[in-house]
Coordinates of N, CA and C in Angstrom, one line a residue:
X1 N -25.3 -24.7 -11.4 CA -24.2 -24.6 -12.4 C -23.8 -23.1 -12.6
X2 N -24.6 -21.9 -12.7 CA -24.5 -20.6 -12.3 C -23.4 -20.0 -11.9
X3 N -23.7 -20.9 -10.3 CA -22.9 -20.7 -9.2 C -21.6 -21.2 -9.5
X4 N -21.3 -22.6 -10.0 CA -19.9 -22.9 -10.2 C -19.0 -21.9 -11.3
X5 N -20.2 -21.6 -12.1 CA -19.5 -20.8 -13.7 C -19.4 -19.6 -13.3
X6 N -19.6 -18.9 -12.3 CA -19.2 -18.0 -11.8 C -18.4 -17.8 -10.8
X7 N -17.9 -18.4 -9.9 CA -16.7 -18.8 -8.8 C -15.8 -19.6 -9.9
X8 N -15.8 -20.0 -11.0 CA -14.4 -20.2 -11.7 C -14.0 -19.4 -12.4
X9 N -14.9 -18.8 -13.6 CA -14.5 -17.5 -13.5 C -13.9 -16.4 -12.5
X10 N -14.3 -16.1 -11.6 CA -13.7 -15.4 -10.6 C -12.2 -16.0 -9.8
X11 N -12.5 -16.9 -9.9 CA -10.9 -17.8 -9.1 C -10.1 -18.1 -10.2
X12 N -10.5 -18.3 -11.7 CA -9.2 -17.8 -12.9 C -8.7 -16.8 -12.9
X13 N -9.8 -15.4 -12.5 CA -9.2 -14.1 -12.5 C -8.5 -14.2 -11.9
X14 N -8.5 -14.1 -10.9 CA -8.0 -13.9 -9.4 C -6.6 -14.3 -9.5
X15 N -6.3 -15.9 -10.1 CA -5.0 -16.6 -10.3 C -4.2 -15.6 -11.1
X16 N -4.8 -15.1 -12.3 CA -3.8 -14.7 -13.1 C -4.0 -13.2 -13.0
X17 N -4.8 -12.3 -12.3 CA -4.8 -11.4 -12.0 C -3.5 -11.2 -11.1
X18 N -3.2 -12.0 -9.4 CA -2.3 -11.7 -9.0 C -1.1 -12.5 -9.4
X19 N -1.1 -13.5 -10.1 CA 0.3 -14.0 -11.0 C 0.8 -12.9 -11.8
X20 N -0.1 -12.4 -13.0 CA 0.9 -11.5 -13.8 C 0.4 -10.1 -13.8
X21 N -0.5 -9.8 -13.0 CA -0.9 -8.1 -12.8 C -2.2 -8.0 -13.2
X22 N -3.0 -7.2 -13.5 CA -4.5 -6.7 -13.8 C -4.4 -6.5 -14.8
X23 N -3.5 -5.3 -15.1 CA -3.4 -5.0 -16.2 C -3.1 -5.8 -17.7
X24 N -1.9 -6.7 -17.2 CA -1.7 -7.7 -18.1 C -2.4 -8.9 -18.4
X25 N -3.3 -9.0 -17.7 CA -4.1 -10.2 -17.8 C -5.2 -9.8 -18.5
X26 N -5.7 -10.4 -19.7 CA -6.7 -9.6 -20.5 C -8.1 -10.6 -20.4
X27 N -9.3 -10.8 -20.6 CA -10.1 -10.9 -21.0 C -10.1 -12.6 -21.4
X28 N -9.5 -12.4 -22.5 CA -9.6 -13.7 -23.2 C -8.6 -15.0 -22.1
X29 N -7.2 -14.1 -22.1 CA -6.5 -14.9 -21.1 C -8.1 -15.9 -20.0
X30 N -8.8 -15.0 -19.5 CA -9.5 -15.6 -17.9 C -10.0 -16.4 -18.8
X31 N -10.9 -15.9 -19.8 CA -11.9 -17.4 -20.0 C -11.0 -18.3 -20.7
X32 N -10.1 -18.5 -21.3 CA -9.7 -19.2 -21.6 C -9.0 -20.6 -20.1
X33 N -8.4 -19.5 -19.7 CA -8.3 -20.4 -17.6 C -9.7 -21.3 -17.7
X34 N -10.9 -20.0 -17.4 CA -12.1 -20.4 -16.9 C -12.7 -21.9 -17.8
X35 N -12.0 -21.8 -18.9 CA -12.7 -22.9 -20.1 C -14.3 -22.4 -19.8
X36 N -14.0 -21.2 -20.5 CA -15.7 -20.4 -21.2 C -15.6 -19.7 -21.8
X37 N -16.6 -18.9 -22.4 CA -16.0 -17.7 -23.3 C -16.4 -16.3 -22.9
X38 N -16.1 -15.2 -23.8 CA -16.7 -13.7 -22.9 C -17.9 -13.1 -22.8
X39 N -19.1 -13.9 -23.6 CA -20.1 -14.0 -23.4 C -20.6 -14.0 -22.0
X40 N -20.2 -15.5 -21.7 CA -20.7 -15.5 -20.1 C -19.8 -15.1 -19.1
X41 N -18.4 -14.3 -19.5 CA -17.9 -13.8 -18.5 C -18.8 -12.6 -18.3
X42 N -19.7 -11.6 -19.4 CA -19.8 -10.6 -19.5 C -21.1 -10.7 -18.9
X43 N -21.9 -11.6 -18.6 CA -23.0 -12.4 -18.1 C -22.7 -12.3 -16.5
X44 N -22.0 -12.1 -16.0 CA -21.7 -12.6 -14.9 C -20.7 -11.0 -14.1
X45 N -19.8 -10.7 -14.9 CA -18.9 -9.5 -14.8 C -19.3 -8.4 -16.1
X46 N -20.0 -7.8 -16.0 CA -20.6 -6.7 -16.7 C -19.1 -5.8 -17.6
X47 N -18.2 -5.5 -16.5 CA -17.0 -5.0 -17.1 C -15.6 -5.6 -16.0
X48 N -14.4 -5.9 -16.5 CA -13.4 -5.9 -16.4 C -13.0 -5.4 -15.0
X49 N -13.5 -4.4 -14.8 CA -13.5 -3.4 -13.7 C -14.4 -4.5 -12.4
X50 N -15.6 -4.9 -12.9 CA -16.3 -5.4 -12.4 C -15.2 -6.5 -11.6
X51 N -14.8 -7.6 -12.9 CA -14.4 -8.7 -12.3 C -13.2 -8.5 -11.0
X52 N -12.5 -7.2 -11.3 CA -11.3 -6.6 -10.4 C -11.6 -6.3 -8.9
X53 N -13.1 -6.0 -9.3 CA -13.4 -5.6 -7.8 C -14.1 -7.0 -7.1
X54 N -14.7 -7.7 -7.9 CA -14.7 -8.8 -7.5 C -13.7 -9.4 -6.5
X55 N -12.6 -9.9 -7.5 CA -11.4 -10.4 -6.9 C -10.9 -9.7 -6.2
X56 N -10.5 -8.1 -5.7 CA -10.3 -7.8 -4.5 C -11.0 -8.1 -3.3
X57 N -12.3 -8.2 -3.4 CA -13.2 -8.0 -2.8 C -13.0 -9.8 -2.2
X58 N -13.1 -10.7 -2.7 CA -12.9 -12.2 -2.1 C -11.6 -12.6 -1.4
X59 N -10.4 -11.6 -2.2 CA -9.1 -11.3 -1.5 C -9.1 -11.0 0.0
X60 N -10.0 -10.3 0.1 CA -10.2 -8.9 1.7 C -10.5 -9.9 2.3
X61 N -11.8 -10.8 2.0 CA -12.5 -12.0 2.2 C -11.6 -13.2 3.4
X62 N -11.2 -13.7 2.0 CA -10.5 -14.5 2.0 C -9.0 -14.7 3.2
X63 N -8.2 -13.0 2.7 CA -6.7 -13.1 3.2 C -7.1 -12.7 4.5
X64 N -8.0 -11.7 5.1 CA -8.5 -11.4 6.4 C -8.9 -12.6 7.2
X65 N -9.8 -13.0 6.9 CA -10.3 -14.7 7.7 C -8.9 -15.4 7.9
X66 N -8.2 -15.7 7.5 CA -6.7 -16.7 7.1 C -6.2 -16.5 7.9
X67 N -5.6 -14.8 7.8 CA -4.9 -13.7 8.9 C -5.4 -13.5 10.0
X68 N -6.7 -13.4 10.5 CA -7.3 -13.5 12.1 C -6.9 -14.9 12.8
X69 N -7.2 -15.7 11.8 CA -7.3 -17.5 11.9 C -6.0 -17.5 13.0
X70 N -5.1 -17.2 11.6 CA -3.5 -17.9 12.1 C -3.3 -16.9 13.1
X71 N -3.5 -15.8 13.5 CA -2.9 -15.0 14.5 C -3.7 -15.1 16.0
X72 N -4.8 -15.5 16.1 CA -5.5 -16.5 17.0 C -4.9 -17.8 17.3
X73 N -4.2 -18.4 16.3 CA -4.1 -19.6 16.6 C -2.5 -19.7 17.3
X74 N -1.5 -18.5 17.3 CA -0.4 -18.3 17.9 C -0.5 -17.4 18.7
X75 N -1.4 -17.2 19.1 CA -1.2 -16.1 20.5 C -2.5 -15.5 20.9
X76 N -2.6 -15.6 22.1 CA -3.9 -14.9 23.2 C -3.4 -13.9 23.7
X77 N -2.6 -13.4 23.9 CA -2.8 -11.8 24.5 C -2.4 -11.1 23.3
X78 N -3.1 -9.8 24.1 CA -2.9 -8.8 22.7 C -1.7 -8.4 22.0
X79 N -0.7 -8.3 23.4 CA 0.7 -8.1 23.0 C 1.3 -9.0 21.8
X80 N 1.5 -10.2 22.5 CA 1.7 -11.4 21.5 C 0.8 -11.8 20.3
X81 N -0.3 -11.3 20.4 CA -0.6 -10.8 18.9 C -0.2 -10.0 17.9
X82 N 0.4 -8.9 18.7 CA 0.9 -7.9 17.6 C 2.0 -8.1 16.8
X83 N 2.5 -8.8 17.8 CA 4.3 -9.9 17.8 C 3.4 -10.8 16.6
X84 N 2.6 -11.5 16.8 CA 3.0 -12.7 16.0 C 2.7 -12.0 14.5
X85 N 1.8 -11.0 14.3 CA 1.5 -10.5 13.0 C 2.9 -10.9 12.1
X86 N 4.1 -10.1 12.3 CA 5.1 -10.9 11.5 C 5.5 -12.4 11.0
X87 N 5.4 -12.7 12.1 CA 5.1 -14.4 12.1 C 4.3 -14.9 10.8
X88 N 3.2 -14.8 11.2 CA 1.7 -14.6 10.3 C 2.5 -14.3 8.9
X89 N 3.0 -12.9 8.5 CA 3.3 -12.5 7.4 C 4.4 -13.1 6.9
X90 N 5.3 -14.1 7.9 CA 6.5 -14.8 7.2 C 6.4 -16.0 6.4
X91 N 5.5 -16.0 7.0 CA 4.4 -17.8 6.5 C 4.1 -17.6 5.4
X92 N 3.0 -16.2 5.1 CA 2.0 -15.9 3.7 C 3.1 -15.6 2.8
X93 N 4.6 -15.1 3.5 CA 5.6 -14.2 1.9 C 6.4 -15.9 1.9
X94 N 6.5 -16.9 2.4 CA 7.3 -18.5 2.1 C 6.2 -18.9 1.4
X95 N 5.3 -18.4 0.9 CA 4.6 -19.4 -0.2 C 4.7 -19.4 -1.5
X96 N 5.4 -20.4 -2.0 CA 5.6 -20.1 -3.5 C 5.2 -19.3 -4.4
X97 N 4.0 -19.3 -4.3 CA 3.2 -18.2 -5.6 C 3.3 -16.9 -4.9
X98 N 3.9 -16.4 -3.5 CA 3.7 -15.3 -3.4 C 4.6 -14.0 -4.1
X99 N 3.6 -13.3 -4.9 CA 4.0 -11.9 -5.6 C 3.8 -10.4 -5.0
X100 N 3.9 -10.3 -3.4 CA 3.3 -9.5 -3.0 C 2.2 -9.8 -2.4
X101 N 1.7 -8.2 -1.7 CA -0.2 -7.8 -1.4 C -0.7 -7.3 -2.7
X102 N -1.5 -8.1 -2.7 CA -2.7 -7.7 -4.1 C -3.0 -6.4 -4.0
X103 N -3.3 -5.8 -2.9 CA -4.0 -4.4 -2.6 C -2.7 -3.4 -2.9
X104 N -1.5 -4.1 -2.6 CA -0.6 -2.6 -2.9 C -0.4 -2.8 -4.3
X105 N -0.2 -4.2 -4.8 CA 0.0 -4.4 -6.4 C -1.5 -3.5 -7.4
X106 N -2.2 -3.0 -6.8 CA -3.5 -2.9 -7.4 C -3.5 -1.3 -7.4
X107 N -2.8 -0.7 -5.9 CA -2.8 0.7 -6.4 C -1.7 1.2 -7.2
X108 N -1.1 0.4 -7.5 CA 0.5 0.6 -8.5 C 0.0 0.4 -10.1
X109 N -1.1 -0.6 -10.0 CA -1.6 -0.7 -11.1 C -2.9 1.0 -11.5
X110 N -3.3 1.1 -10.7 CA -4.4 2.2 -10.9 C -4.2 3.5 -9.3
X111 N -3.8 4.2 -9.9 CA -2.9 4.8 -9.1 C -3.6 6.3 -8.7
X112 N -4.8 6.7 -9.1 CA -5.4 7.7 -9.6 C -6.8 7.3 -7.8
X113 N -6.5 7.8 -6.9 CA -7.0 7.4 -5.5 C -8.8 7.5 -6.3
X114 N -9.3 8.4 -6.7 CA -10.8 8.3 -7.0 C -11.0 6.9 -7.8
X115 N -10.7 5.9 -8.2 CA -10.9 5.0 -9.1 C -10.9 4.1 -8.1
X116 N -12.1 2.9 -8.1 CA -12.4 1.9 -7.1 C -11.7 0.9 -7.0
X117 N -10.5 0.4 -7.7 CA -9.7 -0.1 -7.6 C -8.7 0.2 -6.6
X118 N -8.3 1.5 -6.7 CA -7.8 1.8 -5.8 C -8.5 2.2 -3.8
X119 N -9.2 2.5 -4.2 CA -10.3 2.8 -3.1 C -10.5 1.5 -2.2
X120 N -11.1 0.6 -3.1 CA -11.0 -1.1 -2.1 C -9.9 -1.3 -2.0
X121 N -8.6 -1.1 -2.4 CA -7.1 -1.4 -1.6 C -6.9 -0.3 -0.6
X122 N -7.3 0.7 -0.4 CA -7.1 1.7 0.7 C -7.9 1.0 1.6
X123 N -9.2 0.6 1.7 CA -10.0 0.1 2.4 C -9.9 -0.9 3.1
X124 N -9.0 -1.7 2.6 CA -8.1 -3.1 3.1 C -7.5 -2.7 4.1
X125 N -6.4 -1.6 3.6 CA -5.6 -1.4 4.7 C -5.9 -0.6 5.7
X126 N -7.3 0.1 5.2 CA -7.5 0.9 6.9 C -8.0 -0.3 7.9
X127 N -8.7 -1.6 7.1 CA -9.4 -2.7 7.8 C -8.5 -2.9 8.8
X128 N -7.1 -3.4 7.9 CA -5.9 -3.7 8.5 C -5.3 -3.3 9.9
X129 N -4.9 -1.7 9.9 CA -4.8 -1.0 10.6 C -6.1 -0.8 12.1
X130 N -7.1 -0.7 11.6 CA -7.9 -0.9 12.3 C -8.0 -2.3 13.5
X131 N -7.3 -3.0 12.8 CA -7.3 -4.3 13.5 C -6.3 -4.2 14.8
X132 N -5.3 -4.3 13.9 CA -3.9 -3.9 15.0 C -4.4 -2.8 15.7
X133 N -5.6 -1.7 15.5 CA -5.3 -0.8 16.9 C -6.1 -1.2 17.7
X134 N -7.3 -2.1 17.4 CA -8.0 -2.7 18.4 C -6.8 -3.6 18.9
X135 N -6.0 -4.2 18.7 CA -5.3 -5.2 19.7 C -4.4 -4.3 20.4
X136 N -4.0 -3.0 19.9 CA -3.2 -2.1 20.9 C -4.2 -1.7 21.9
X137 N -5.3 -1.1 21.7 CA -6.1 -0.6 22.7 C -6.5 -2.5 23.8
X138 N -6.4 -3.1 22.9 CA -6.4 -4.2 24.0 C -5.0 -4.2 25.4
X139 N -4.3 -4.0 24.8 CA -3.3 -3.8 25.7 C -2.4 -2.8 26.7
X140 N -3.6 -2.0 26.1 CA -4.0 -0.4 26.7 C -3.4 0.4 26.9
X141 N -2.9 0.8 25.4 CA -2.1 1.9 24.6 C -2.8 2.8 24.5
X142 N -3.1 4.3 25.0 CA -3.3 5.0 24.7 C -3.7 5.5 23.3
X143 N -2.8 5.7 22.8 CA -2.5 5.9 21.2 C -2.1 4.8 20.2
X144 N -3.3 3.8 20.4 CA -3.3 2.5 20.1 C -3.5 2.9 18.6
X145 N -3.8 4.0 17.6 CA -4.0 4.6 16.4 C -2.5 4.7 15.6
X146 N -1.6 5.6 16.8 CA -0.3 5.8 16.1 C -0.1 4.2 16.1
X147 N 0.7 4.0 16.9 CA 1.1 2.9 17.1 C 0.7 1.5 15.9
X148 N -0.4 1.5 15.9 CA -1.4 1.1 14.8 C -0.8 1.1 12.9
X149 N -0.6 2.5 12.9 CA 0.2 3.1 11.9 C 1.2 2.3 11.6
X150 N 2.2 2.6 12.6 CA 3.9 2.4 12.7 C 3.6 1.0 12.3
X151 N 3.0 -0.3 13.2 CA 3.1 -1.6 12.8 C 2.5 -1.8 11.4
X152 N 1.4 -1.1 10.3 CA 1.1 -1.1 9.4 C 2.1 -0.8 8.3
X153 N 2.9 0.3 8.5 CA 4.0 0.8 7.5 C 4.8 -0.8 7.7
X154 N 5.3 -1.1 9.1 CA 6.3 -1.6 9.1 C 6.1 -3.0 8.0
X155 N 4.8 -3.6 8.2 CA 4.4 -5.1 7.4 C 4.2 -4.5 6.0
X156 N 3.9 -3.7 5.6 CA 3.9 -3.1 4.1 C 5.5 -2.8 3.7
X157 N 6.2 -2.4 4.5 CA 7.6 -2.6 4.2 C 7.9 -4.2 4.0
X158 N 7.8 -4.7 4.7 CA 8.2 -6.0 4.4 C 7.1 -6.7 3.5
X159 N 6.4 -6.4 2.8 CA 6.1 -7.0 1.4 C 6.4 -6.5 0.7
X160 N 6.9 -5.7 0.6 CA 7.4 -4.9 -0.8 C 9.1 -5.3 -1.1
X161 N 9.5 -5.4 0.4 CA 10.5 -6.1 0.7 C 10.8 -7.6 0.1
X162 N 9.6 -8.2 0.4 CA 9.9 -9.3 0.2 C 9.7 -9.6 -1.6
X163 N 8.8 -8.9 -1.9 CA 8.2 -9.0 -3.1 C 9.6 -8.4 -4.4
X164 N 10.3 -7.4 -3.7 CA 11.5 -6.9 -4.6 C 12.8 -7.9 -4.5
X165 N 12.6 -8.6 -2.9 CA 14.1 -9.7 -2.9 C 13.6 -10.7 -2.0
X166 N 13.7 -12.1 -2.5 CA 12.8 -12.9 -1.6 C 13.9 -13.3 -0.3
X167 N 13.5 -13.8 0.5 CA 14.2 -14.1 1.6 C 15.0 -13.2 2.2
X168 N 14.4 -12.0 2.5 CA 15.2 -10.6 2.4 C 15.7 -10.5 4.0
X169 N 14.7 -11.1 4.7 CA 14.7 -11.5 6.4 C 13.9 -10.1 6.8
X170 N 13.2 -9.2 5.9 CA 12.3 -8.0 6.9 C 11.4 -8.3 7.8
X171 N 11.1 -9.3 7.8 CA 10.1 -9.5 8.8 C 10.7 -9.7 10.2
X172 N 11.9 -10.4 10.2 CA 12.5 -10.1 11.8 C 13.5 -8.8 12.2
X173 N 13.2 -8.1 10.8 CA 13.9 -6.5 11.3 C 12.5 -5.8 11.8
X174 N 11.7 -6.0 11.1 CA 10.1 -5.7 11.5 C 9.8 -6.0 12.5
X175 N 9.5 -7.0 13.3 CA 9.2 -7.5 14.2 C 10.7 -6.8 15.3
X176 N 11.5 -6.9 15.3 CA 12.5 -6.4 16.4 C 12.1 -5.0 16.6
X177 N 11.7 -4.1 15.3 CA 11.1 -2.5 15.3 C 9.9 -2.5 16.1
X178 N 8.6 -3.3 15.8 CA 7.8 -3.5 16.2 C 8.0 -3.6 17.8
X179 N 8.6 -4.7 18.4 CA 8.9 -4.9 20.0 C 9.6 -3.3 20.7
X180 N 10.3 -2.7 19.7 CA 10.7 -1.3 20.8 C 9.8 -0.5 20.5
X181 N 8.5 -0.7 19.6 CA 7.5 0.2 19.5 C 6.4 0.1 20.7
X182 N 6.1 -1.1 20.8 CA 5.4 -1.4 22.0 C 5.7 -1.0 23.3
X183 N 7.1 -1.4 23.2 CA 7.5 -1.5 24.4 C 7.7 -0.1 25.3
X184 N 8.0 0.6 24.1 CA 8.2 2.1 24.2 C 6.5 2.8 24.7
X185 N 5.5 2.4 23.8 CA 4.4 2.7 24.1 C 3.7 2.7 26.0
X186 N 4.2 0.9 25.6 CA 3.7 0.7 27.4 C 4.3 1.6 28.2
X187 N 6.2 1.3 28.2 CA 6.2 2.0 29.1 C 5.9 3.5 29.6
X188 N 5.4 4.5 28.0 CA 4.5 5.6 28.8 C 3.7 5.6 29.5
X189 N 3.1 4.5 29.8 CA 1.5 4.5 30.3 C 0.6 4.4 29.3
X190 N 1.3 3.5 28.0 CA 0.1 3.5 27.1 C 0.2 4.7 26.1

């Protein structure tokens, strides 16, 4: 029972954390979601802070496993991995409830880089970035780091994108940037 009253708690945060912000989601609001009270939230999430990093922290979890998933499941070479990333990200911004990345919404909310809120959203996206330059060094780019960068700015453009106007179409201005990024790469020699 522990176990459940603690994964609902954390999955009410989480809902109304990224529905109406961090900041505006108070206390009472979760347990009230949770149907419990702040006792055993406080049982469970010591502080507020606590529960935040929690929910980031299942987010990273969560949205990374999803994101390897689907991008495995549309493409085997590395190239056409990189490609499908937008793909991948056109899918996650057509879903109704989507309000954005939690991770950029979180440093907007706490904006001060020493504070761990912010710190596990930087850490997302170096995960991030890190990923895409292993699939460039798969395809044996040299400077599979820059390159790495450029496709990271470009999908953060298009959430923010998408997040300020829905249906904005960045993802296939992204993805067309992306293709002369590569392409440009390869044909140095990487």
């Amino acid at each position: 029972m522990a176990k459940n009253l603690h994964q609902r708690l954390l999955d009410a945060a989480s809902e109304l954390f990224y529905s109406q912000g961090i900041q505006a989601t108070g206390i009472e609001a979760i347990v009230k979601h949770a149907g419990t009270n702040k006792m055993t939230l406080y049982k469970y999430f010591p502080s507020k802070q606590d529960l935040v990093i929690a929910f980031l922290r299942k987010r990273d979890t969560d949205f990374t496993q999803w994101f390897v998933e689907n991008i495995n499941h549309k493409a085997d070479l590395p190239k056409d991995k990189l490609l499908a990333i937008f793909e991948v990200i056109e899918e996650w911004m057509a879903i109704p409830a989507f309000r954005g990345c939690a991770f950029i919404n979180a440093t907007t909310e706490f904006p001060l880089e020493a504070n761990p809120v912010h710190q596990l959203s930087t850490e997302f996206y170096d995960k991030f970035k890190n990923y895409i330059s292993g699939l460039a060094a798969e395809c044996g780019i040299a400077q599979a780091d820059n390159l790495a960068m450029q496709i990271t700015l470009l999908v953060e453009g298009c959430i923010v994108s998408e997040q300020m106007k829905h249906h904005s179409g960045s993802t296939h201005h992204a993805r067309q940037a992306a293709t002369i990024l590569i392409d440009t790469y390869l044909q140095q020699g990487g």
